[in-house]
mmCIF file of N, CA and C in Angstrom:
data_model
loop_
_atom_site.group_PDB
_atom_site.id
_atom_site.type_symbol
_atom_site.label_atom_id
_atom_site.label_comp_id
_atom_site.label_asym_id
_atom_site.label_seq_id
_atom_site.Cartn_x
_atom_site.Cartn_y
_atom_site.Cartn_z
ATOM 1 N N MET A 187 -14.568 26.785 75.967
ATOM 2 C CA MET A 187 -14.099 27.120 74.650
ATOM 3 C C MET A 187 -12.637 27.509 74.658
ATOM 4 N N SER A 188 -12.129 27.885 75.772
ATOM 5 C CA SER A 188 -10.737 28.300 75.811
ATOM 6 C C SER A 188 -9.796 27.118 75.663
ATOM 7 N N ALA A 189 -10.311 25.882 75.860
ATOM 8 C CA ALA A 189 -9.454 24.718 75.741
ATOM 9 C C ALA A 189 -9.199 24.357 74.275
ATOM 10 N N GLN A 190 -9.993 24.897 73.371
ATOM 11 C CA GLN A 190 -9.788 24.598 71.955
ATOM 12 C C GLN A 190 -8.664 25.457 71.390
ATOM 13 N N GLN A 191 -7.907 24.838 70.512
ATOM 14 C CA GLN A 191 -6.821 25.571 69.875
ATOM 15 C C GLN A 191 -7.276 26.002 68.488
ATOM 16 N N PRO A 192 -6.771 27.102 68.001
ATOM 17 C CA PRO A 192 -7.143 27.534 66.655
ATOM 18 C C PRO A 192 -6.562 26.557 65.632
ATOM 19 N N PRO A 193 -7.208 26.429 64.472
ATOM 20 C CA PRO A 193 -6.690 25.511 63.454
ATOM 21 C C PRO A 193 -5.303 25.974 62.987
ATOM 22 N N PRO A 194 -4.472 25.029 62.582
ATOM 23 C CA PRO A 194 -3.150 25.421 62.110
ATOM 24 C C PRO A 194 -3.269 26.217 60.816
ATOM 25 N N PRO A 195 -2.318 27.073 60.537
ATOM 26 C CA PRO A 195 -2.389 27.866 59.298
ATOM 27 C C PRO A 195 -2.303 26.946 58.081
ATOM 28 N N HIS A 196 -2.987 27.346 57.035
ATOM 29 C CA HIS A 196 -3.021 26.527 55.815
ATOM 30 C C HIS A 196 -1.674 26.596 55.116
ATOM 31 N N ARG A 197 -1.196 25.438 54.771
ATOM 32 C CA ARG A 197 0.075 25.343 54.060
ATOM 33 C C ARG A 197 -0.146 24.414 52.873
ATOM 34 N N PRO A 198 0.097 24.848 51.650
ATOM 35 C CA PRO A 198 -0.133 23.964 50.500
ATOM 36 C C PRO A 198 0.794 22.759 50.560
ATOM 37 N N HIS A 199 0.238 21.641 50.175
ATOM 38 C CA HIS A 199 0.990 20.385 50.203
ATOM 39 C C HIS A 199 1.787 20.246 48.912
ATOM 40 N N THR A 200 3.062 20.049 49.019
ATOM 41 C CA THR A 200 3.904 19.812 47.855
ATOM 42 C C THR A 200 4.553 18.451 48.020
ATOM 43 N N PRO A 201 4.013 17.446 47.355
ATOM 44 C CA PRO A 201 4.587 16.109 47.491
ATOM 45 C C PRO A 201 6.021 16.072 46.991
ATOM 46 N N GLY A 202 6.815 15.314 47.665
ATOM 47 C CA GLY A 202 8.194 15.156 47.264
ATOM 48 C C GLY A 202 9.085 16.298 47.706
ATOM 49 N N ALA A 203 8.539 17.191 48.495
ATOM 50 C CA ALA A 203 9.353 18.298 48.985
ATOM 51 C C ALA A 203 10.355 17.763 49.993
ATOM 52 N N PRO A 204 11.480 18.442 50.149
ATOM 53 C CA PRO A 204 12.477 17.966 51.117
ATOM 54 C C PRO A 204 11.890 17.868 52.515
ATOM 55 N N GLY A 205 12.203 16.801 53.180
ATOM 56 C CA GLY A 205 11.709 16.617 54.539
ATOM 57 C C GLY A 205 10.391 15.884 54.612
ATOM 58 N N GLU A 206 9.772 15.568 53.482
ATOM 59 C CA GLU A 206 8.500 14.849 53.482
ATOM 60 C C GLU A 206 8.711 13.455 52.916
ATOM 61 N N PRO A 207 7.853 12.513 53.311
ATOM 62 C CA PRO A 207 7.979 11.173 52.725
ATOM 63 C C PRO A 207 7.581 11.198 51.262
ATOM 64 N N GLY A 208 8.084 10.281 50.520
ATOM 65 C CA GLY A 208 7.779 10.209 49.096
ATOM 66 C C GLY A 208 9.049 10.077 48.305
ATOM 67 N N VAL A 209 8.954 10.419 47.057
ATOM 68 C CA VAL A 209 10.123 10.357 46.200
ATOM 69 C C VAL A 209 10.917 11.633 46.426
ATOM 70 N N PRO A 210 12.112 11.515 46.962
ATOM 71 C CA PRO A 210 12.862 12.738 47.279
ATOM 72 C C PRO A 210 13.284 13.479 46.013
ATOM 73 N N GLY A 211 13.009 14.761 46.018
ATOM 74 C CA GLY A 211 13.446 15.616 44.934
ATOM 75 C C GLY A 211 12.597 15.573 43.681
ATOM 76 N N VAL A 212 11.513 14.796 43.667
ATOM 77 C CA VAL A 212 10.640 14.731 42.498
ATOM 78 C C VAL A 212 9.344 15.448 42.839
ATOM 79 N N PRO A 213 9.178 16.668 42.358
ATOM 80 C CA PRO A 213 7.952 17.397 42.694
ATOM 81 C C PRO A 213 6.752 16.830 41.949
ATOM 82 N N GLY A 214 5.628 16.814 42.623
ATOM 83 C CA GLY A 214 4.376 16.392 42.008
ATOM 84 C C GLY A 214 4.118 14.902 42.044
ATOM 85 N N VAL A 215 5.021 14.107 42.589
ATOM 86 C CA VAL A 215 4.811 12.671 42.675
ATOM 87 C C VAL A 215 4.497 12.334 44.126
ATOM 88 N N PRO A 216 3.234 12.052 44.455
ATOM 89 C CA PRO A 216 2.893 11.818 45.856
ATOM 90 C C PRO A 216 3.315 10.431 46.336
ATOM 91 N N TRP A 217 4.250 10.393 47.217
ATOM 92 C CA TRP A 217 4.657 9.188 47.934
ATOM 93 C C TRP A 217 4.983 8.013 47.032
ATOM 94 N N GLY A 218 5.712 8.243 45.992
ATOM 95 C CA GLY A 218 6.182 7.166 45.149
ATOM 96 C C GLY A 218 5.117 6.569 44.254
ATOM 97 N N PHE A 219 4.129 7.337 43.907
ATOM 98 C CA PHE A 219 3.072 6.826 43.037
ATOM 99 C C PHE A 219 3.613 6.595 41.639
ATOM 100 N N ALA A 220 3.261 5.461 41.068
ATOM 101 C CA ALA A 220 3.586 5.175 39.672
ATOM 102 C C ALA A 220 2.308 4.691 38.990
ATOM 103 N N PRO A 221 2.072 5.112 37.756
ATOM 104 C CA PRO A 221 0.860 4.646 37.084
ATOM 105 C C PRO A 221 0.886 3.139 36.923
ATOM 106 N N PRO A 222 -0.275 2.505 37.003
ATOM 107 C CA PRO A 222 -0.298 1.042 36.885
ATOM 108 C C PRO A 222 0.171 0.600 35.505
ATOM 109 N N GLN A 223 0.964 -0.427 35.495
ATOM 110 C CA GLN A 223 1.471 -0.982 34.245
ATOM 111 C C GLN A 223 0.585 -2.157 33.833
ATOM 112 N N PRO A 224 0.269 -2.265 32.547
ATOM 113 C CA PRO A 224 -0.540 -3.421 32.116
ATOM 114 C C PRO A 224 0.255 -4.706 32.297
ATOM 115 N N ARG A 225 -0.466 -5.750 32.660
ATOM 116 C CA ARG A 225 0.197 -7.036 32.848
ATOM 117 C C ARG A 225 0.629 -7.598 31.500
ATOM 118 N N GLU A 226 1.607 -8.461 31.543
ATOM 119 C CA GLU A 226 2.106 -9.073 30.327
ATOM 120 C C GLU A 226 1.057 -10.034 29.766
ATOM 121 N N VAL A 227 0.960 -10.059 28.459
ATOM 122 C CA VAL A 227 0.013 -10.949 27.791
ATOM 123 C C VAL A 227 0.606 -12.352 27.799
ATOM 124 N N THR A 228 -0.125 -13.283 28.379
ATOM 125 C CA THR A 228 0.358 -14.656 28.487
ATOM 126 C C THR A 228 -0.119 -15.483 27.294
ATOM 127 N N ALA A 229 0.413 -16.687 27.212
ATOM 128 C CA ALA A 229 0.002 -17.593 26.131
ATOM 129 C C ALA A 229 -1.467 -17.979 26.291
ATOM 130 N N GLY A 230 -1.933 -18.134 27.520
ATOM 131 C CA GLY A 230 -3.340 -18.451 27.764
ATOM 132 C C GLY A 230 -4.258 -17.334 27.307
ATOM 133 N N TYR A 231 -3.826 -16.087 27.527
ATOM 134 C CA TYR A 231 -4.623 -14.940 27.086
ATOM 135 C C TYR A 231 -4.710 -14.916 25.564
ATOM 136 N N ARG A 232 -3.585 -15.173 24.893
ATOM 137 C CA ARG A 232 -3.595 -15.221 23.421
ATOM 138 C C ARG A 232 -4.478 -16.357 22.920
ATOM 139 N N ARG A 233 -4.455 -17.478 23.614
ATOM 140 C CA ARG A 233 -5.287 -18.628 23.223
ATOM 141 C C ARG A 233 -6.769 -18.286 23.384
ATOM 142 N N GLN A 234 -7.137 -17.619 24.492
ATOM 143 C CA GLN A 234 -8.528 -17.223 24.697
ATOM 144 C C GLN A 234 -8.976 -16.224 23.638
ATOM 145 N N ALA A 235 -8.080 -15.311 23.264
ATOM 146 C CA ALA A 235 -8.412 -14.344 22.212
ATOM 147 C C ALA A 235 -8.673 -15.059 20.891
ATOM 148 N N ALA A 236 -7.862 -16.058 20.583
ATOM 149 C CA ALA A 236 -8.059 -16.809 19.337
ATOM 150 C C ALA A 236 -9.354 -17.615 19.379
ATOM 151 N N ILE A 237 -9.654 -18.218 20.530
ATOM 152 C CA ILE A 237 -10.890 -19.002 20.656
ATOM 153 C C ILE A 237 -12.109 -18.101 20.499
ATOM 154 N N LEU A 238 -12.089 -16.936 21.143
ATOM 155 C CA LEU A 238 -13.217 -16.010 21.010
ATOM 156 C C LEU A 238 -13.361 -15.515 19.575
ATOM 157 N N THR A 239 -12.230 -15.238 18.935
ATOM 158 C CA THR A 239 -12.284 -14.752 17.555
ATOM 159 C C THR A 239 -12.892 -15.801 16.627
ATOM 160 N N TRP A 240 -12.417 -17.036 16.724
ATOM 161 C CA TRP A 240 -12.955 -18.074 15.856
ATOM 162 C C TRP A 240 -14.392 -18.421 16.201
ATOM 163 N N SER A 241 -14.751 -18.322 17.464
ATOM 164 C CA SER A 241 -16.153 -18.547 17.841
ATOM 165 C C SER A 241 -17.057 -17.493 17.208
ATOM 166 N N ALA A 242 -16.608 -16.238 17.224
ATOM 167 C CA ALA A 242 -17.394 -15.172 16.598
ATOM 168 C C ALA A 242 -17.495 -15.389 15.098
ATOM 169 N N ILE A 243 -16.421 -15.851 14.473
ATOM 170 C CA ILE A 243 -16.453 -16.116 13.030
ATOM 171 C C ILE A 243 -17.437 -17.240 12.710
ATOM 172 N N VAL A 244 -17.415 -18.295 13.524
ATOM 173 C CA VAL A 244 -18.328 -19.429 13.289
ATOM 174 C C VAL A 244 -19.777 -19.013 13.483
ATOM 175 N N VAL A 245 -20.056 -18.260 14.549
ATOM 176 C CA VAL A 245 -21.434 -17.807 14.796
ATOM 177 C C VAL A 245 -21.895 -16.889 13.666
ATOM 178 N N GLY A 246 -21.027 -15.991 13.226
ATOM 179 C CA GLY A 246 -21.387 -15.101 12.114
ATOM 180 C C GLY A 246 -21.647 -15.872 10.828
ATOM 181 N N ALA A 247 -20.834 -16.892 10.560
ATOM 182 C CA ALA A 247 -21.045 -17.707 9.361
ATOM 183 C C ALA A 247 -22.354 -18.483 9.447
ATOM 184 N N LEU A 248 -22.664 -19.013 10.634
ATOM 185 C CA LEU A 248 -23.936 -19.731 10.796
ATOM 186 C C LEU A 248 -25.130 -18.797 10.620
ATOM 187 N N MET A 249 -24.992 -17.571 11.094
ATOM 188 C CA MET A 249 -26.087 -16.613 10.925
ATOM 189 C C MET A 249 -26.263 -16.239 9.457
ATOM 190 N N ALA A 250 -25.158 -16.077 8.741
ATOM 191 C CA ALA A 250 -25.258 -15.777 7.308
ATOM 192 C C ALA A 250 -25.881 -16.947 6.558
ATOM 193 N N LEU A 251 -25.493 -18.158 6.907
ATOM 194 C CA LEU A 251 -26.075 -19.346 6.277
ATOM 195 C C LEU A 251 -27.574 -19.436 6.582
ATOM 196 N N ALA A 252 -27.960 -19.141 7.817
ATOM 197 C CA ALA A 252 -29.378 -19.176 8.183
ATOM 198 C C ALA A 252 -30.169 -18.138 7.398
ATOM 199 N N LEU A 253 -29.574 -16.985 7.140
ATOM 200 C CA LEU A 253 -30.257 -15.960 6.351
ATOM 201 C C LEU A 253 -30.480 -16.437 4.917
ATOM 202 N N VAL A 254 -29.460 -17.025 4.335
ATOM 203 C CA VAL A 254 -29.596 -17.524 2.960
ATOM 204 C C VAL A 254 -30.633 -18.644 2.893
ATOM 205 N N VAL A 255 -30.574 -19.572 3.846
ATOM 206 C CA VAL A 255 -31.524 -20.688 3.852
ATOM 207 C C VAL A 255 -32.952 -20.171 4.061
ATOM 208 N N SER A 256 -33.116 -19.151 4.894
ATOM 209 C CA SER A 256 -34.466 -18.620 5.119
ATOM 210 C C SER A 256 -35.027 -17.982 3.856
ATOM 211 N N VAL A 257 -34.179 -17.325 3.074
ATOM 212 C CA VAL A 257 -34.649 -16.746 1.812
ATOM 213 C C VAL A 257 -35.041 -17.871 0.846
ATOM 214 N N VAL A 258 -34.245 -18.933 0.811
ATOM 215 C CA VAL A 258 -34.591 -20.080 -0.038
ATOM 216 C C VAL A 258 -35.923 -20.686 0.412
ATOM 217 N N PHE A 259 -36.119 -20.807 1.711
ATOM 218 C CA PHE A 259 -37.389 -21.335 2.227
ATOM 219 C C PHE A 259 -38.566 -20.438 1.833
ATOM 220 N N LEU A 260 -38.369 -19.126 1.900
ATOM 221 C CA LEU A 260 -39.459 -18.222 1.513
ATOM 222 C C LEU A 260 -39.784 -18.344 0.035
ATOM 223 N N VAL A 261 -38.776 -18.470 -0.799
ATOM 224 C CA VAL A 261 -39.021 -18.630 -2.239
ATOM 225 C C VAL A 261 -39.753 -19.936 -2.496
ATOM 226 N N ARG A 262 -39.322 -20.972 -1.812
ATOM 227 C CA ARG A 262 -39.963 -22.289 -2.003
ATOM 228 C C ARG A 262 -41.412 -22.273 -1.493
ATOM 229 N N ALA A 263 -41.658 -21.590 -0.385
ATOM 230 C CA ALA A 263 -43.020 -21.518 0.149
ATOM 231 C C ALA A 263 -43.922 -20.692 -0.754
ATOM 232 N N ASP A 264 -43.344 -19.734 -1.449
ATOM 233 C CA ASP A 264 -44.139 -18.871 -2.312
ATOM 234 C C ASP A 264 -44.504 -19.556 -3.633
ATOM 235 N N GLN A 265 -43.789 -20.589 -3.998
ATOM 236 C CA GLN A 265 -44.060 -21.263 -5.265
ATOM 237 C C GLN A 265 -45.343 -22.079 -5.243
ATOM 238 N N ASP A 266 -45.627 -22.711 -4.129
ATOM 239 C CA ASP A 266 -46.787 -23.616 -4.084
ATOM 240 C C ASP A 266 -47.385 -23.549 -2.682
ATOM 241 N N THR A 267 -48.707 -23.607 -2.601
ATOM 242 C CA THR A 267 -49.367 -23.540 -1.293
ATOM 243 C C THR A 267 -49.133 -24.797 -0.469
ATOM 244 N N ARG A 268 -48.802 -25.901 -1.110
ATOM 245 C CA ARG A 268 -48.529 -27.128 -0.358
ATOM 246 C C ARG A 268 -47.197 -27.039 0.405
ATOM 247 N N ASN A 269 -46.356 -26.096 0.031
ATOM 248 C CA ASN A 269 -45.061 -25.922 0.684
ATOM 249 C C ASN A 269 -45.068 -24.740 1.658
ATOM 250 N N ALA A 270 -46.229 -24.434 2.202
ATOM 251 C CA ALA A 270 -46.340 -23.270 3.092
ATOM 252 C C ALA A 270 -45.543 -23.440 4.386
ATOM 253 N N ALA A 271 -45.247 -24.667 4.761
ATOM 254 C CA ALA A 271 -44.492 -24.900 5.993
ATOM 255 C C ALA A 271 -43.084 -24.314 5.905
ATOM 256 N N TYR A 272 -42.571 -24.183 4.689
ATOM 257 C CA TYR A 272 -41.241 -23.592 4.542
ATOM 258 C C TYR A 272 -41.221 -22.136 5.002
ATOM 259 N N GLY A 273 -42.328 -21.453 4.841
ATOM 260 C CA GLY A 273 -42.426 -20.072 5.330
ATOM 261 C C GLY A 273 -42.288 -20.010 6.841
ATOM 262 N N TYR A 274 -42.908 -20.964 7.514
ATOM 263 C CA TYR A 274 -42.778 -21.010 8.971
ATOM 264 C C TYR A 274 -41.354 -21.375 9.385
ATOM 265 N N LEU A 275 -40.717 -22.236 8.625
ATOM 266 C CA LEU A 275 -39.316 -22.553 8.922
ATOM 267 C C LEU A 275 -38.423 -21.327 8.750
ATOM 268 N N ALA A 276 -38.755 -20.500 7.753
ATOM 269 C CA ALA A 276 -37.996 -19.260 7.558
ATOM 270 C C ALA A 276 -38.175 -18.337 8.762
ATOM 271 N N LEU A 277 -39.390 -18.276 9.301
ATOM 272 C CA LEU A 277 -39.624 -17.456 10.496
ATOM 273 C C LEU A 277 -38.838 -17.973 11.699
ATOM 274 N N VAL A 278 -38.764 -19.291 11.824
ATOM 275 C CA VAL A 278 -37.981 -19.879 12.912
ATOM 276 C C VAL A 278 -36.501 -19.519 12.756
ATOM 277 N N LEU A 279 -36.016 -19.552 11.532
ATOM 278 C CA LEU A 279 -34.624 -19.167 11.299
ATOM 279 C C LEU A 279 -34.390 -17.693 11.622
ATOM 280 N N TRP A 280 -35.348 -16.843 11.280
ATOM 281 C CA TRP A 280 -35.204 -15.425 11.622
ATOM 282 C C TRP A 280 -35.168 -15.223 13.130
ATOM 283 N N ALA A 281 -35.989 -15.984 13.865
ATOM 284 C CA ALA A 281 -35.943 -15.902 15.332
ATOM 285 C C ALA A 281 -34.572 -16.358 15.841
ATOM 286 N N GLY A 282 -34.018 -17.397 15.212
ATOM 287 C CA GLY A 282 -32.682 -17.843 15.587
ATOM 288 C C GLY A 282 -31.622 -16.796 15.294
ATOM 289 N N ILE A 283 -31.764 -16.107 14.176
ATOM 290 C CA ILE A 283 -30.819 -15.030 13.847
ATOM 291 C C ILE A 283 -30.939 -13.906 14.865
ATOM 292 N N ALA A 284 -32.174 -13.541 15.212
ATOM 293 C CA ALA A 284 -32.377 -12.475 16.194
ATOM 294 C C ALA A 284 -31.801 -12.856 17.559
ATOM 295 N N ALA A 285 -31.928 -14.127 17.918
ATOM 296 C CA ALA A 285 -31.353 -14.578 19.192
ATOM 297 C C ALA A 285 -29.840 -14.677 19.117
ATOM 298 N N GLY A 286 -29.297 -14.856 17.934
ATOM 299 C CA GLY A 286 -27.852 -14.991 17.778
ATOM 300 C C GLY A 286 -27.096 -13.679 17.750
ATOM 301 N N VAL A 287 -27.785 -12.574 17.497
ATOM 302 C CA VAL A 287 -27.108 -11.274 17.434
ATOM 303 C C VAL A 287 -26.442 -10.922 18.770
ATOM 304 N N PRO A 288 -27.117 -11.031 19.922
ATOM 305 C CA PRO A 288 -26.417 -10.730 21.178
ATOM 306 C C PRO A 288 -25.249 -11.684 21.444
ATOM 307 N N VAL A 289 -25.405 -12.930 21.029
ATOM 308 C CA VAL A 289 -24.305 -13.888 21.207
ATOM 309 C C VAL A 289 -23.113 -13.471 20.357
ATOM 310 N N LEU A 290 -23.389 -13.064 19.122
ATOM 311 C CA LEU A 290 -22.306 -12.619 18.247
ATOM 312 C C LEU A 290 -21.607 -11.389 18.819
ATOM 313 N N LEU A 291 -22.381 -10.450 19.328
ATOM 314 C CA LEU A 291 -21.778 -9.259 19.945
ATOM 315 C C LEU A 291 -20.974 -9.624 21.194
ATOM 316 N N ALA A 292 -21.503 -10.554 21.992
ATOM 317 C CA ALA A 292 -20.801 -10.963 23.218
ATOM 318 C C ALA A 292 -19.493 -11.678 22.909
ATOM 319 N N LEU A 293 -19.385 -12.264 21.748
ATOM 320 C CA LEU A 293 -18.131 -12.918 21.356
ATOM 321 C C LEU A 293 -17.193 -11.954 20.633
ATOM 322 N N ALA A 294 -17.728 -11.150 19.739
ATOM 323 C CA ALA A 294 -16.887 -10.339 18.861
ATOM 324 C C ALA A 294 -16.244 -9.155 19.572
ATOM 325 N N ILE A 295 -16.968 -8.486 20.459
ATOM 326 C CA ILE A 295 -16.411 -7.295 21.104
ATOM 327 C C ILE A 295 -15.237 -7.649 22.013
ATOM 328 N N PRO A 296 -15.367 -8.611 22.941
ATOM 329 C CA PRO A 296 -14.192 -8.964 23.745
ATOM 330 C C PRO A 296 -13.050 -9.538 22.904
ATOM 331 N N ALA A 297 -13.368 -10.284 21.849
ATOM 332 C CA ALA A 297 -12.323 -10.843 20.994
ATOM 333 C C ALA A 297 -11.526 -9.723 20.328
ATOM 334 N N ALA A 298 -12.212 -8.699 19.853
ATOM 335 C CA ALA A 298 -11.518 -7.583 19.207
ATOM 336 C C ALA A 298 -10.625 -6.841 20.196
ATOM 337 N N ARG A 299 -11.130 -6.614 21.401
ATOM 338 C CA ARG A 299 -10.319 -5.918 22.411
ATOM 339 C C ARG A 299 -9.117 -6.744 22.830
ATOM 340 N N MET A 300 -9.326 -8.053 22.986
ATOM 341 C CA MET A 300 -8.214 -8.916 23.388
ATOM 342 C C MET A 300 -7.164 -8.986 22.283
ATOM 343 N N ARG A 301 -7.592 -9.097 21.043
ATOM 344 C CA ARG A 301 -6.626 -9.164 19.945
ATOM 345 C C ARG A 301 -5.862 -7.859 19.806
ATOM 346 N N ARG A 302 -6.519 -6.722 20.035
ATOM 347 C CA ARG A 302 -5.820 -5.435 19.995
ATOM 348 C C ARG A 302 -4.758 -5.371 21.084
ATOM 349 N N ARG A 303 -5.104 -5.857 22.273
ATOM 350 C CA ARG A 303 -4.132 -5.851 23.367
ATOM 351 C C ARG A 303 -2.952 -6.769 23.058
ATOM 352 N N VAL A 304 -3.211 -7.909 22.433
ATOM 353 C CA VAL A 304 -2.131 -8.823 22.055
ATOM 354 C C VAL A 304 -1.230 -8.167 21.016
ATOM 355 N N ARG A 305 -1.830 -7.493 20.016
ATOM 356 C CA ARG A 305 -1.025 -6.813 18.999
ATOM 357 C C ARG A 305 -0.178 -5.711 19.613
ATOM 358 N N GLU A 306 -0.762 -4.923 20.516
ATOM 359 C CA GLU A 306 0.000 -3.837 21.143
ATOM 360 C C GLU A 306 1.136 -4.362 21.998
ATOM 361 N N GLN A 307 0.932 -5.493 22.633
ATOM 362 C CA GLN A 307 1.965 -6.076 23.476
ATOM 363 C C GLN A 307 3.115 -6.609 22.618
ATOM 364 N N GLN A 308 2.823 -7.066 21.411
ATOM 365 C CA GLN A 308 3.871 -7.606 20.548
ATOM 366 C C GLN A 308 4.752 -6.529 19.958
ATOM 367 N N ARG A 309 4.291 -5.289 19.958
ATOM 368 C CA ARG A 309 5.101 -4.182 19.394
ATOM 369 C C ARG A 309 6.224 -3.805 20.301
#
């Protein structure tokens, strides 16, 4: 046990202090750290944002059209028993709308974030 040395005394670390590596004379900045800068928005990024935005608009319009058509089908099926198949078509459209909601969210959320980033970069 005599071969072990006692631990060195505790000394608080002050980054940028004279004699230490880092940014000389700048206290609190450890070794030249700089916060990451966002990359520049390229033309391809703007194009992808526009494609996602218009895709979300088209999917939303198709879902709205499917809702209107399904209501028309239900009204038509309710008028006469011979037109009962229209009720089933309305159910199929509702299933399509339900399946389209995650697709709409998957398109609209990234499109909104990308467009916000493009707007902020243009300022």
